[in-house]
mmCIF file of N, CA and C in Angstrom:
data_model
loop_
_atom_site.group_PDB
_atom_site.id
_atom_site.type_symbol
_atom_site.label_atom_id
_atom_site.label_comp_id
_atom_site.label_asym_id
_atom_site.label_seq_id
_atom_site.Cartn_x
_atom_site.Cartn_y
_atom_site.Cartn_z
ATOM 1 N N UNK A 1 125.285 76.183 65.277
ATOM 2 C CA UNK A 1 126.429 76.748 65.019
ATOM 3 C C UNK A 1 126.119 78.021 64.803
ATOM 4 N N UNK A 2 126.818 79.573 65.341
ATOM 5 C CA UNK A 2 127.012 80.218 64.375
ATOM 6 C C UNK A 2 126.461 81.209 63.437
ATOM 7 N N UNK A 3 125.950 81.538 62.420
ATOM 8 C CA UNK A 3 126.311 81.920 61.105
ATOM 9 C C UNK A 3 127.468 83.648 61.544
ATOM 10 N N UNK A 4 127.379 83.776 62.815
ATOM 11 C CA UNK A 4 128.081 85.010 63.203
ATOM 12 C C UNK A 4 129.733 84.979 63.143
ATOM 13 N N UNK A 5 131.136 85.285 62.813
ATOM 14 C CA UNK A 5 132.504 84.797 62.810
ATOM 15 C C UNK A 5 132.076 85.561 64.774
ATOM 16 N N UNK A 6 133.064 84.397 65.299
ATOM 17 C CA UNK A 6 133.857 84.806 66.939
ATOM 18 C C UNK A 6 134.220 86.023 66.497
ATOM 19 N N UNK A 7 134.777 85.955 66.137
ATOM 20 C CA UNK A 7 135.823 87.520 65.944
ATOM 21 C C UNK A 7 134.915 88.701 65.289
ATOM 22 N N UNK A 8 135.097 89.555 66.409
ATOM 23 C CA UNK A 8 134.471 90.693 65.009
ATOM 24 C C UNK A 8 135.211 91.385 65.538
ATOM 25 N N UNK A 9 135.436 92.559 65.591
ATOM 26 C CA UNK A 9 135.326 94.514 65.259
ATOM 27 C C UNK A 9 134.557 95.369 66.083
ATOM 28 N N UNK A 10 134.623 95.910 66.798
ATOM 29 C CA UNK A 10 133.548 96.270 67.277
ATOM 30 C C UNK A 10 133.273 98.307 65.851
ATOM 31 N N UNK A 11 132.484 98.672 66.364
ATOM 32 C CA UNK A 11 132.794 99.225 65.231
ATOM 33 C C UNK A 11 134.059 100.442 65.164
ATOM 34 N N UNK A 12 134.399 100.619 64.234
ATOM 35 C CA UNK A 12 135.862 101.929 64.326
ATOM 36 C C UNK A 12 136.773 101.859 65.109
ATOM 37 N N UNK A 13 136.984 100.162 65.311
ATOM 38 C CA UNK A 13 138.242 99.380 65.375
ATOM 39 C C UNK A 13 138.486 98.646 64.491
ATOM 40 N N UNK A 14 140.200 98.700 64.522
ATOM 41 C CA UNK A 14 140.896 98.005 63.560
ATOM 42 C C UNK A 14 140.748 96.445 63.735
ATOM 43 N N UNK A 15 140.694 95.969 65.869
ATOM 44 C CA UNK A 15 141.311 95.114 66.306
ATOM 45 C C UNK A 15 139.695 93.722 66.378
ATOM 46 N N UNK A 16 140.134 93.150 65.543
ATOM 47 C CA UNK A 16 138.876 92.696 65.930
ATOM 48 C C UNK A 16 139.286 91.310 67.479
ATOM 49 N N UNK A 17 138.049 91.382 67.805
ATOM 50 C CA UNK A 17 137.981 90.777 69.338
ATOM 51 C C UNK A 17 136.894 89.379 69.550
ATOM 52 N N UNK A 18 137.359 88.216 70.436
ATOM 53 C CA UNK A 18 136.106 87.657 70.694
ATOM 54 C C UNK A 18 135.031 87.779 71.047
ATOM 55 N N UNK A 19 133.819 87.963 71.045
ATOM 56 C CA UNK A 19 132.048 88.190 70.886
ATOM 57 C C UNK A 19 132.595 87.196 72.689
ATOM 58 N N UNK A 20 131.965 87.599 73.781
ATOM 59 C CA UNK A 20 131.636 86.562 74.520
ATOM 60 C C UNK A 20 130.237 87.051 75.620
ATOM 61 N N UNK A 21 128.943 85.305 75.498
ATOM 62 C CA UNK A 21 127.648 86.146 75.778
ATOM 63 C C UNK A 21 127.746 85.701 78.102
ATOM 64 N N UNK A 22 127.933 86.656 78.906
ATOM 65 C CA UNK A 22 128.120 86.658 79.863
ATOM 66 C C UNK A 22 127.075 85.069 80.883
ATOM 67 N N UNK A 23 127.226 84.289 80.866
ATOM 68 C CA UNK A 23 126.230 83.617 81.761
ATOM 69 C C UNK A 23 125.070 84.101 82.280
ATOM 70 N N UNK A 24 125.320 85.422 83.290
ATOM 71 C CA UNK A 24 124.547 86.014 83.801
ATOM 72 C C UNK A 24 123.156 86.115 82.799
ATOM 73 N N UNK A 25 123.230 86.401 81.832
ATOM 74 C CA UNK A 25 122.259 86.055 80.610
ATOM 75 C C UNK A 25 121.350 85.237 80.776
ATOM 76 N N UNK A 26 122.153 84.485 80.658
ATOM 77 C CA UNK A 26 121.318 82.974 80.012
ATOM 78 C C UNK A 26 120.559 82.591 81.437
ATOM 79 N N UNK A 27 121.293 83.178 82.722
ATOM 80 C CA UNK A 27 120.769 82.130 83.730
ATOM 81 C C UNK A 27 119.342 83.667 83.818
ATOM 82 N N UNK A 28 119.304 84.682 83.303
ATOM 83 C CA UNK A 28 117.924 85.124 83.694
ATOM 84 C C UNK A 28 117.940 85.014 82.491
ATOM 85 N N UNK A 29 117.079 84.951 81.827
ATOM 86 C CA UNK A 29 116.484 83.933 80.327
ATOM 87 C C UNK A 29 116.093 82.437 81.450
ATOM 88 N N UNK A 30 116.739 81.925 82.167
ATOM 89 C CA UNK A 30 116.084 80.686 82.620
ATOM 90 C C UNK A 30 115.287 80.876 84.270
ATOM 91 N N UNK A 31 115.610 82.413 84.595
ATOM 92 C CA UNK A 31 115.265 82.443 86.088
ATOM 93 C C UNK A 31 113.409 83.350 85.603
ATOM 94 N N UNK A 32 113.297 84.105 84.864
ATOM 95 C CA UNK A 32 111.937 84.027 84.268
ATOM 96 C C UNK A 32 111.484 83.089 83.369
ATOM 97 N N UNK A 33 111.898 82.132 83.177
ATOM 98 C CA UNK A 33 111.281 80.632 82.307
ATOM 99 C C UNK A 33 109.883 80.030 83.941
ATOM 100 N N UNK A 34 110.987 80.190 84.823
ATOM 101 C CA UNK A 34 110.654 79.151 86.655
ATOM 102 C C UNK A 34 109.518 80.675 87.197
ATOM 103 N N UNK A 35 109.579 81.554 86.573
ATOM 104 C CA UNK A 35 108.572 82.612 86.590
ATOM 105 C C UNK A 35 107.866 82.624 86.689
ATOM 106 N N UNK A 36 108.043 82.235 85.557
ATOM 107 C CA UNK A 36 105.906 82.278 84.138
ATOM 108 C C UNK A 36 105.694 80.745 84.716
ATOM 109 N N UNK A 37 106.794 79.360 85.125
ATOM 110 C CA UNK A 37 106.009 78.153 85.553
ATOM 111 C C UNK A 37 105.780 78.773 87.076
ATOM 112 N N UNK A 38 105.780 79.053 87.887
ATOM 113 C CA UNK A 38 105.844 79.499 89.646
ATOM 114 C C UNK A 38 104.433 79.977 89.183
ATOM 115 N N UNK A 39 104.188 80.986 88.091
ATOM 116 C CA UNK A 39 102.507 81.912 88.542
ATOM 117 C C UNK A 39 101.231 81.099 87.211
ATOM 118 N N UNK A 40 101.901 79.352 86.901
ATOM 119 C CA UNK A 40 101.083 78.522 86.157
ATOM 120 C C UNK A 40 100.222 77.747 86.954
ATOM 121 N N UNK A 41 101.389 77.593 88.247
ATOM 122 C CA UNK A 41 101.864 76.528 89.586
ATOM 123 C C UNK A 41 100.242 76.623 89.943
ATOM 124 N N UNK A 42 100.446 77.899 90.454
ATOM 125 C CA UNK A 42 99.930 78.188 91.275
ATOM 126 C C UNK A 42 98.351 78.526 90.880
ATOM 127 N N UNK A 43 98.299 79.516 89.712
ATOM 128 C CA UNK A 43 96.992 78.982 88.629
ATOM 129 C C UNK A 43 97.184 77.504 88.011
ATOM 130 N N UNK A 44 96.874 76.562 88.630
ATOM 131 C CA UNK A 44 96.729 75.586 88.347
ATOM 132 C C UNK A 44 96.081 74.264 89.842
ATOM 133 N N UNK A 45 96.635 75.837 90.417
ATOM 134 C CA UNK A 45 96.294 75.139 92.636
ATOM 135 C C UNK A 45 95.063 75.513 92.679
ATOM 136 N N UNK A 46 94.818 76.888 91.933
ATOM 137 C CA UNK A 46 93.770 77.619 91.930
ATOM 138 C C UNK A 46 92.425 76.154 91.108
ATOM 139 N N UNK A 47 92.844 77.103 90.271
ATOM 140 C CA UNK A 47 91.933 75.235 88.793
ATOM 141 C C UNK A 47 91.218 73.770 89.965
ATOM 142 N N UNK A 48 92.512 73.421 90.184
ATOM 143 C CA UNK A 48 92.171 72.468 91.247
ATOM 144 C C UNK A 48 91.140 72.410 92.116
ATOM 145 N N UNK A 49 91.678 73.356 92.222
ATOM 146 C CA UNK A 49 91.186 73.867 93.640
ATOM 147 C C UNK A 49 89.000 73.631 93.698
ATOM 148 N N UNK A 50 88.519 74.491 93.183
ATOM 149 C CA UNK A 50 87.652 75.523 91.908
ATOM 150 C C UNK A 50 87.071 73.821 91.756
ATOM 151 N N UNK A 51 87.254 72.817 90.527
ATOM 152 C CA UNK A 51 87.141 71.965 90.669
ATOM 153 C C UNK A 51 86.273 71.016 91.295
ATOM 154 N N UNK A 52 87.345 70.969 92.861
ATOM 155 C CA UNK A 52 87.126 69.224 93.724
ATOM 156 C C UNK A 52 86.028 69.758 94.305
ATOM 157 N N UNK A 53 86.311 71.644 94.382
ATOM 158 C CA UNK A 53 85.097 72.157 96.802
ATOM 159 C C UNK A 53 84.129 72.769 95.124
ATOM 160 N N UNK A 54 83.876 73.052 94.393
ATOM 161 C CA UNK A 54 83.172 74.286 93.496
ATOM 162 C C UNK A 54 82.021 73.765 93.215
ATOM 163 N N UNK A 55 80.798 74.392 92.540
ATOM 164 C CA UNK A 55 79.535 74.257 91.424
ATOM 165 C C UNK A 55 79.303 73.322 90.701
ATOM 166 N N UNK A 56 78.432 74.163 89.659
ATOM 167 C CA UNK A 56 79.175 74.216 88.019
ATOM 168 C C UNK A 56 80.076 75.677 87.391
ATOM 169 N N UNK A 57 79.311 76.362 88.556
ATOM 170 C CA UNK A 57 80.132 77.520 87.878
ATOM 171 C C UNK A 57 81.416 78.296 88.382
ATOM 172 N N UNK A 58 81.555 76.344 89.802
ATOM 173 C CA UNK A 58 83.225 76.607 90.090
ATOM 174 C C UNK A 58 83.875 76.151 88.836
ATOM 175 N N UNK A 59 83.376 74.490 88.385
ATOM 176 C CA UNK A 59 83.578 73.557 86.940
ATOM 177 C C UNK A 59 84.051 74.731 85.883
ATOM 178 N N UNK A 60 83.251 75.079 85.707
ATOM 179 C CA UNK A 60 83.368 76.619 84.656
ATOM 180 C C UNK A 60 84.685 77.278 84.798
ATOM 181 N N UNK A 61 84.373 78.049 85.818
ATOM 182 C CA UNK A 61 85.489 78.897 86.169
ATOM 183 C C UNK A 61 87.349 77.936 86.200
ATOM 184 N N UNK A 62 86.928 76.815 86.967
ATOM 185 C CA UNK A 62 88.365 76.093 86.192
ATOM 186 C C UNK A 62 88.630 75.876 84.941
ATOM 187 N N UNK A 63 87.718 75.489 84.343
ATOM 188 C CA UNK A 63 88.075 74.911 83.159
ATOM 189 C C UNK A 63 88.973 76.490 82.088
ATOM 190 N N UNK A 64 88.357 78.332 82.459
ATOM 191 C CA UNK A 64 88.646 78.465 81.966
ATOM 192 C C UNK A 64 90.365 79.085 82.698
ATOM 193 N N UNK A 65 90.589 78.669 83.745
ATOM 194 C CA UNK A 65 91.747 79.215 84.726
ATOM 195 C C UNK A 65 92.437 77.481 84.052
ATOM 196 N N UNK A 66 92.514 76.983 84.057
ATOM 197 C CA UNK A 66 93.805 75.775 83.037
ATOM 198 C C UNK A 66 93.445 76.078 81.810
ATOM 199 N N UNK A 67 93.162 76.593 80.943
ATOM 200 C CA UNK A 67 93.394 76.892 80.046
ATOM 201 C C UNK A 67 94.502 77.882 79.703
ATOM 202 N N UNK A 68 94.470 78.822 80.291
ATOM 203 C CA UNK A 68 94.763 80.065 80.442
ATOM 204 C C UNK A 68 96.266 79.301 81.100
ATOM 205 N N UNK A 69 96.228 79.043 82.249
ATOM 206 C CA UNK A 69 97.346 77.893 82.802
ATOM 207 C C UNK A 69 98.711 78.079 81.291
ATOM 208 N N UNK A 70 97.349 76.446 81.786
ATOM 209 C CA UNK A 70 97.635 75.881 79.963
ATOM 210 C C UNK A 70 98.329 76.587 78.698
ATOM 211 N N UNK A 71 97.963 78.235 78.774
ATOM 212 C CA UNK A 71 98.676 78.816 77.640
ATOM 213 C C UNK A 71 99.803 79.424 78.017
ATOM 214 N N UNK A 72 99.826 80.019 79.377
ATOM 215 C CA UNK A 72 100.704 80.467 79.836
ATOM 216 C C UNK A 72 102.081 79.862 79.733
ATOM 217 N N UNK A 73 101.877 78.930 80.078
ATOM 218 C CA UNK A 73 102.766 77.725 80.474
ATOM 219 C C UNK A 73 103.482 76.963 78.716
ATOM 220 N N UNK A 74 102.486 77.570 77.845
ATOM 221 C CA UNK A 74 103.628 76.963 76.567
ATOM 222 C C UNK A 74 103.820 78.409 76.036
ATOM 223 N N UNK A 75 103.663 79.448 76.285
ATOM 224 C CA UNK A 75 104.334 80.914 75.445
ATOM 225 C C UNK A 75 105.581 80.867 76.555
ATOM 226 N N UNK A 76 105.109 80.333 78.396
ATOM 227 C CA UNK A 76 107.141 80.352 78.694
ATOM 228 C C UNK A 76 107.741 79.022 78.484
ATOM 229 N N UNK A 77 107.265 78.497 77.324
ATOM 230 C CA UNK A 77 108.463 77.827 76.884
ATOM 231 C C UNK A 77 108.362 77.568 75.410
ATOM 232 N N UNK A 78 108.180 78.617 74.437
ATOM 233 C CA UNK A 78 108.642 78.746 73.556
ATOM 234 C C UNK A 78 109.495 79.741 73.402
ATOM 235 N N UNK A 79 108.969 81.337 74.470
ATOM 236 C CA UNK A 79 109.884 82.521 74.635
ATOM 237 C C UNK A 79 110.866 81.703 75.306
ATOM 238 N N UNK A 80 111.437 81.233 76.071
ATOM 239 C CA UNK A 80 112.510 80.588 77.200
ATOM 240 C C UNK A 80 113.534 80.087 75.779
ATOM 241 N N UNK A 81 112.430 79.119 74.599
ATOM 242 C CA UNK A 81 113.697 78.884 73.910
ATOM 243 C C UNK A 81 114.452 79.991 72.670
ATOM 244 N N UNK A 82 113.099 80.689 72.779
ATOM 245 C CA UNK A 82 113.417 81.722 71.516
ATOM 246 C C UNK A 82 114.555 82.208 71.837
ATOM 247 N N UNK A 83 115.157 82.728 73.740
ATOM 248 C CA UNK A 83 115.403 83.802 73.756
ATOM 249 C C UNK A 83 116.588 82.489 73.897
ATOM 250 N N UNK A 84 116.760 81.734 74.453
ATOM 251 C CA UNK A 84 117.807 80.403 74.673
ATOM 252 C C UNK A 84 118.695 80.527 72.755
ATOM 253 N N UNK A 85 117.807 80.202 71.857
ATOM 254 C CA UNK A 85 118.667 80.140 70.455
ATOM 255 C C UNK A 85 119.406 81.714 70.434
ATOM 256 N N UNK A 86 118.691 82.889 70.406
ATOM 257 C CA UNK A 86 118.686 84.743 70.183
ATOM 258 C C UNK A 86 120.313 84.198 70.420
ATOM 259 N N UNK A 87 119.997 83.944 72.277
ATOM 260 C CA UNK A 87 121.234 84.155 72.753
ATOM 261 C C UNK A 87 122.774 83.225 72.479
ATOM 262 N N UNK A 88 122.270 82.192 72.651
ATOM 263 C CA UNK A 88 123.499 81.316 71.632
ATOM 264 C C UNK A 88 123.841 82.059 71.137
ATOM 265 N N UNK A 89 123.232 82.718 69.365
ATOM 266 C CA UNK A 89 123.715 82.775 68.564
ATOM 267 C C UNK A 89 124.008 84.044 68.744
ATOM 268 N N UNK A 90 124.619 84.569 69.724
ATOM 269 C CA UNK A 90 125.088 85.860 70.385
ATOM 270 C C UNK A 90 124.054 87.023 69.052
ATOM 271 N N UNK A 91 123.570 87.114 69.444
ATOM 272 C CA UNK A 91 121.807 88.179 69.334
ATOM 273 C C UNK A 91 121.948 89.280 69.548
ATOM 274 N N UNK A 92 122.216 90.369 69.171
ATOM 275 C CA UNK A 92 122.577 91.986 70.257
ATOM 276 C C UNK A 92 121.567 92.972 69.796
ATOM 277 N N UNK A 93 119.849 92.252 69.310
ATOM 278 C CA UNK A 93 119.085 92.871 69.526
ATOM 279 C C UNK A 93 118.168 92.475 71.208
ATOM 280 N N UNK A 94 116.762 93.425 71.124
ATOM 281 C CA UNK A 94 116.347 93.725 72.420
ATOM 282 C C UNK A 94 115.603 91.987 72.452
ATOM 283 N N UNK A 95 116.068 91.082 73.946
ATOM 284 C CA UNK A 95 114.555 89.831 73.937
ATOM 285 C C UNK A 95 113.600 89.925 74.945
ATOM 286 N N UNK A 96 113.332 91.019 74.324
ATOM 287 C CA UNK A 96 111.699 91.564 75.142
ATOM 288 C C UNK A 96 110.342 91.135 74.077
ATOM 289 N N UNK A 97 109.621 90.642 74.778
ATOM 290 C CA UNK A 97 108.595 90.861 73.885
ATOM 291 C C UNK A 97 107.469 91.340 74.367
ATOM 292 N N UNK A 98 106.809 91.916 74.103
ATOM 293 C CA UNK A 98 105.567 93.677 74.178
ATOM 294 C C UNK A 98 104.041 92.557 73.588
ATOM 295 N N UNK A 99 104.056 91.475 73.312
ATOM 296 C CA UNK A 99 102.559 91.658 73.029
ATOM 297 C C UNK A 99 102.053 89.945 73.907
ATOM 298 N N UNK A 100 103.010 89.267 74.136
ATOM 299 C CA UNK A 100 103.080 88.110 75.596
ATOM 300 C C UNK A 100 103.022 88.694 76.126
ATOM 301 N N UNK A 101 103.003 88.823 76.850
ATOM 302 C CA UNK A 101 102.538 88.976 79.006
ATOM 303 C C UNK A 101 100.902 89.690 78.779
ATOM 304 N N UNK A 102 101.022 90.431 77.573
ATOM 305 C CA UNK A 102 99.282 91.029 78.084
ATOM 306 C C UNK A 102 98.688 90.907 77.502
ATOM 307 N N UNK A 103 98.833 89.361 76.421
ATOM 308 C CA UNK A 103 97.994 88.625 76.238
ATOM 309 C C UNK A 103 97.514 87.618 76.960
ATOM 310 N N UNK A 104 98.640 87.475 78.020
ATOM 311 C CA UNK A 104 98.876 86.532 79.176
ATOM 312 C C UNK A 104 97.511 87.106 80.337
ATOM 313 N N UNK A 105 97.658 88.424 80.268
ATOM 314 C CA UNK A 105 97.362 89.255 81.830
ATOM 315 C C UNK A 105 96.019 89.626 81.084
ATOM 316 N N UNK A 106 95.806 89.388 79.909
ATOM 317 C CA UNK A 106 93.595 89.966 78.650
ATOM 318 C C UNK A 106 93.142 87.936 79.409
ATOM 319 N N UNK A 107 94.029 87.596 78.896
ATOM 320 C CA UNK A 107 92.804 86.322 79.221
ATOM 321 C C UNK A 107 93.384 86.468 80.548
ATOM 322 N N UNK A 108 93.444 85.858 81.338
ATOM 323 C CA UNK A 108 93.340 86.443 82.691
ATOM 324 C C UNK A 108 92.524 87.531 83.400
ATOM 325 N N UNK A 109 92.472 87.930 82.820
ATOM 326 C CA UNK A 109 91.476 88.778 83.427
ATOM 327 C C UNK A 109 89.819 88.401 82.956
ATOM 328 N N UNK A 110 89.833 88.050 81.514
ATOM 329 C CA UNK A 110 89.057 87.686 81.208
ATOM 330 C C UNK A 110 88.169 86.671 81.445
ATOM 331 N N UNK A 111 89.336 85.024 82.527
ATOM 332 C CA UNK A 111 88.678 84.592 83.280
ATOM 333 C C UNK A 111 88.427 84.740 84.150
ATOM 334 N N UNK A 112 88.206 85.794 85.319
ATOM 335 C CA UNK A 112 88.305 86.100 86.380
ATOM 336 C C UNK A 112 87.076 87.135 86.481
ATOM 337 N N UNK A 113 87.235 87.769 85.112
ATOM 338 C CA UNK A 113 85.526 88.441 85.294
ATOM 339 C C UNK A 113 84.513 87.491 84.166
ATOM 340 N N UNK A 114 84.821 86.368 83.906
ATOM 341 C CA UNK A 114 83.515 85.456 83.327
ATOM 342 C C UNK A 114 83.191 84.385 85.100
ATOM 343 N N UNK A 115 84.758 84.094 85.718
ATOM 344 C CA UNK A 115 83.823 83.562 87.236
ATOM 345 C C UNK A 115 83.070 84.492 87.563
ATOM 346 N N UNK A 116 83.362 86.342 87.806
ATOM 347 C CA UNK A 116 82.446 87.034 88.637
ATOM 348 C C UNK A 116 80.393 86.939 87.338
ATOM 349 N N UNK A 117 80.651 86.951 86.337
ATOM 350 C CA UNK A 117 80.126 86.993 86.330
ATOM 351 C C UNK A 117 78.977 86.411 85.391
ATOM 352 N N UNK A 118 79.010 85.125 86.241
ATOM 353 C CA UNK A 118 78.613 83.862 86.360
ATOM 354 C C UNK A 118 78.973 83.380 88.027
ATOM 355 N N UNK A 119 78.480 84.201 88.926
ATOM 356 C CA UNK A 119 78.532 83.756 90.233
ATOM 357 C C UNK A 119 77.204 85.251 90.193
ATOM 358 N N UNK A 120 78.023 85.754 89.780
ATOM 359 C CA UNK A 120 76.497 86.958 90.185
ATOM 360 C C UNK A 120 75.374 86.608 89.757
ATOM 361 N N UNK A 121 75.050 85.382 88.554
ATOM 362 C CA UNK A 121 74.259 85.183 87.639
ATOM 363 C C UNK A 121 73.511 84.151 88.086
ATOM 364 N N UNK A 122 74.406 83.771 89.228
ATOM 365 C CA UNK A 122 73.720 82.342 90.223
ATOM 366 C C UNK A 122 73.625 82.758 90.930
ATOM 367 N N UNK A 123 73.601 84.504 91.734
ATOM 368 C CA UNK A 123 72.959 84.359 92.734
ATOM 369 C C UNK A 123 73.557 84.392 93.780
ATOM 370 N N UNK A 124 75.070 84.217 93.034
ATOM 371 C CA UNK A 124 75.894 84.114 95.128
ATOM 372 C C UNK A 124 75.207 82.916 95.488
ATOM 373 N N UNK A 125 74.685 82.086 94.824
ATOM 374 C CA UNK A 125 74.900 80.821 95.743
ATOM 375 C C UNK A 125 76.095 80.063 96.144
ATOM 376 N N UNK A 126 76.391 79.168 96.963
ATOM 377 C CA UNK A 126 77.353 78.822 97.183
ATOM 378 C C UNK A 126 77.856 77.346 96.480
ATOM 379 N N UNK A 127 76.322 77.034 96.290
ATOM 380 C CA UNK A 127 76.113 75.822 95.747
ATOM 381 C C UNK A 127 75.835 73.931 96.505
ATOM 382 N N UNK A 128 75.352 75.076 97.902
ATOM 383 C CA UNK A 128 75.581 74.230 99.225
ATOM 384 C C UNK A 128 73.553 74.537 99.936
ATOM 385 N N UNK A 129 73.076 75.190 99.131
ATOM 386 C CA UNK A 129 72.152 75.705 99.207
ATOM 387 C C UNK A 129 70.928 75.606 98.845
#
């Protein structure tokens, strides 16, 4: 249950009106969550491809991409529930997160960089030579 009263008066107004949350706000939260999950499925598919058809460098990279995908899934789930709770409680603040996407982008960049460095150090061999 929300701690805020259902009827609130706007600043400068004397009449209390019920606050209403638009359904599009709930749908935007779900759409963002599904977008993150779509990204994790693609990243997980890349990891599975590297794991099944790669050499030892591919397996290391697959592990890193899997960890990034799992971290993104966990971040998306936590953010979805946080935003949904804030919306249900009629929070008027911003629902944006400035740190999470930056951390996820850095983690993905590190995984790609590690893959590149390991491949160059391996001499560019595809494992079949």
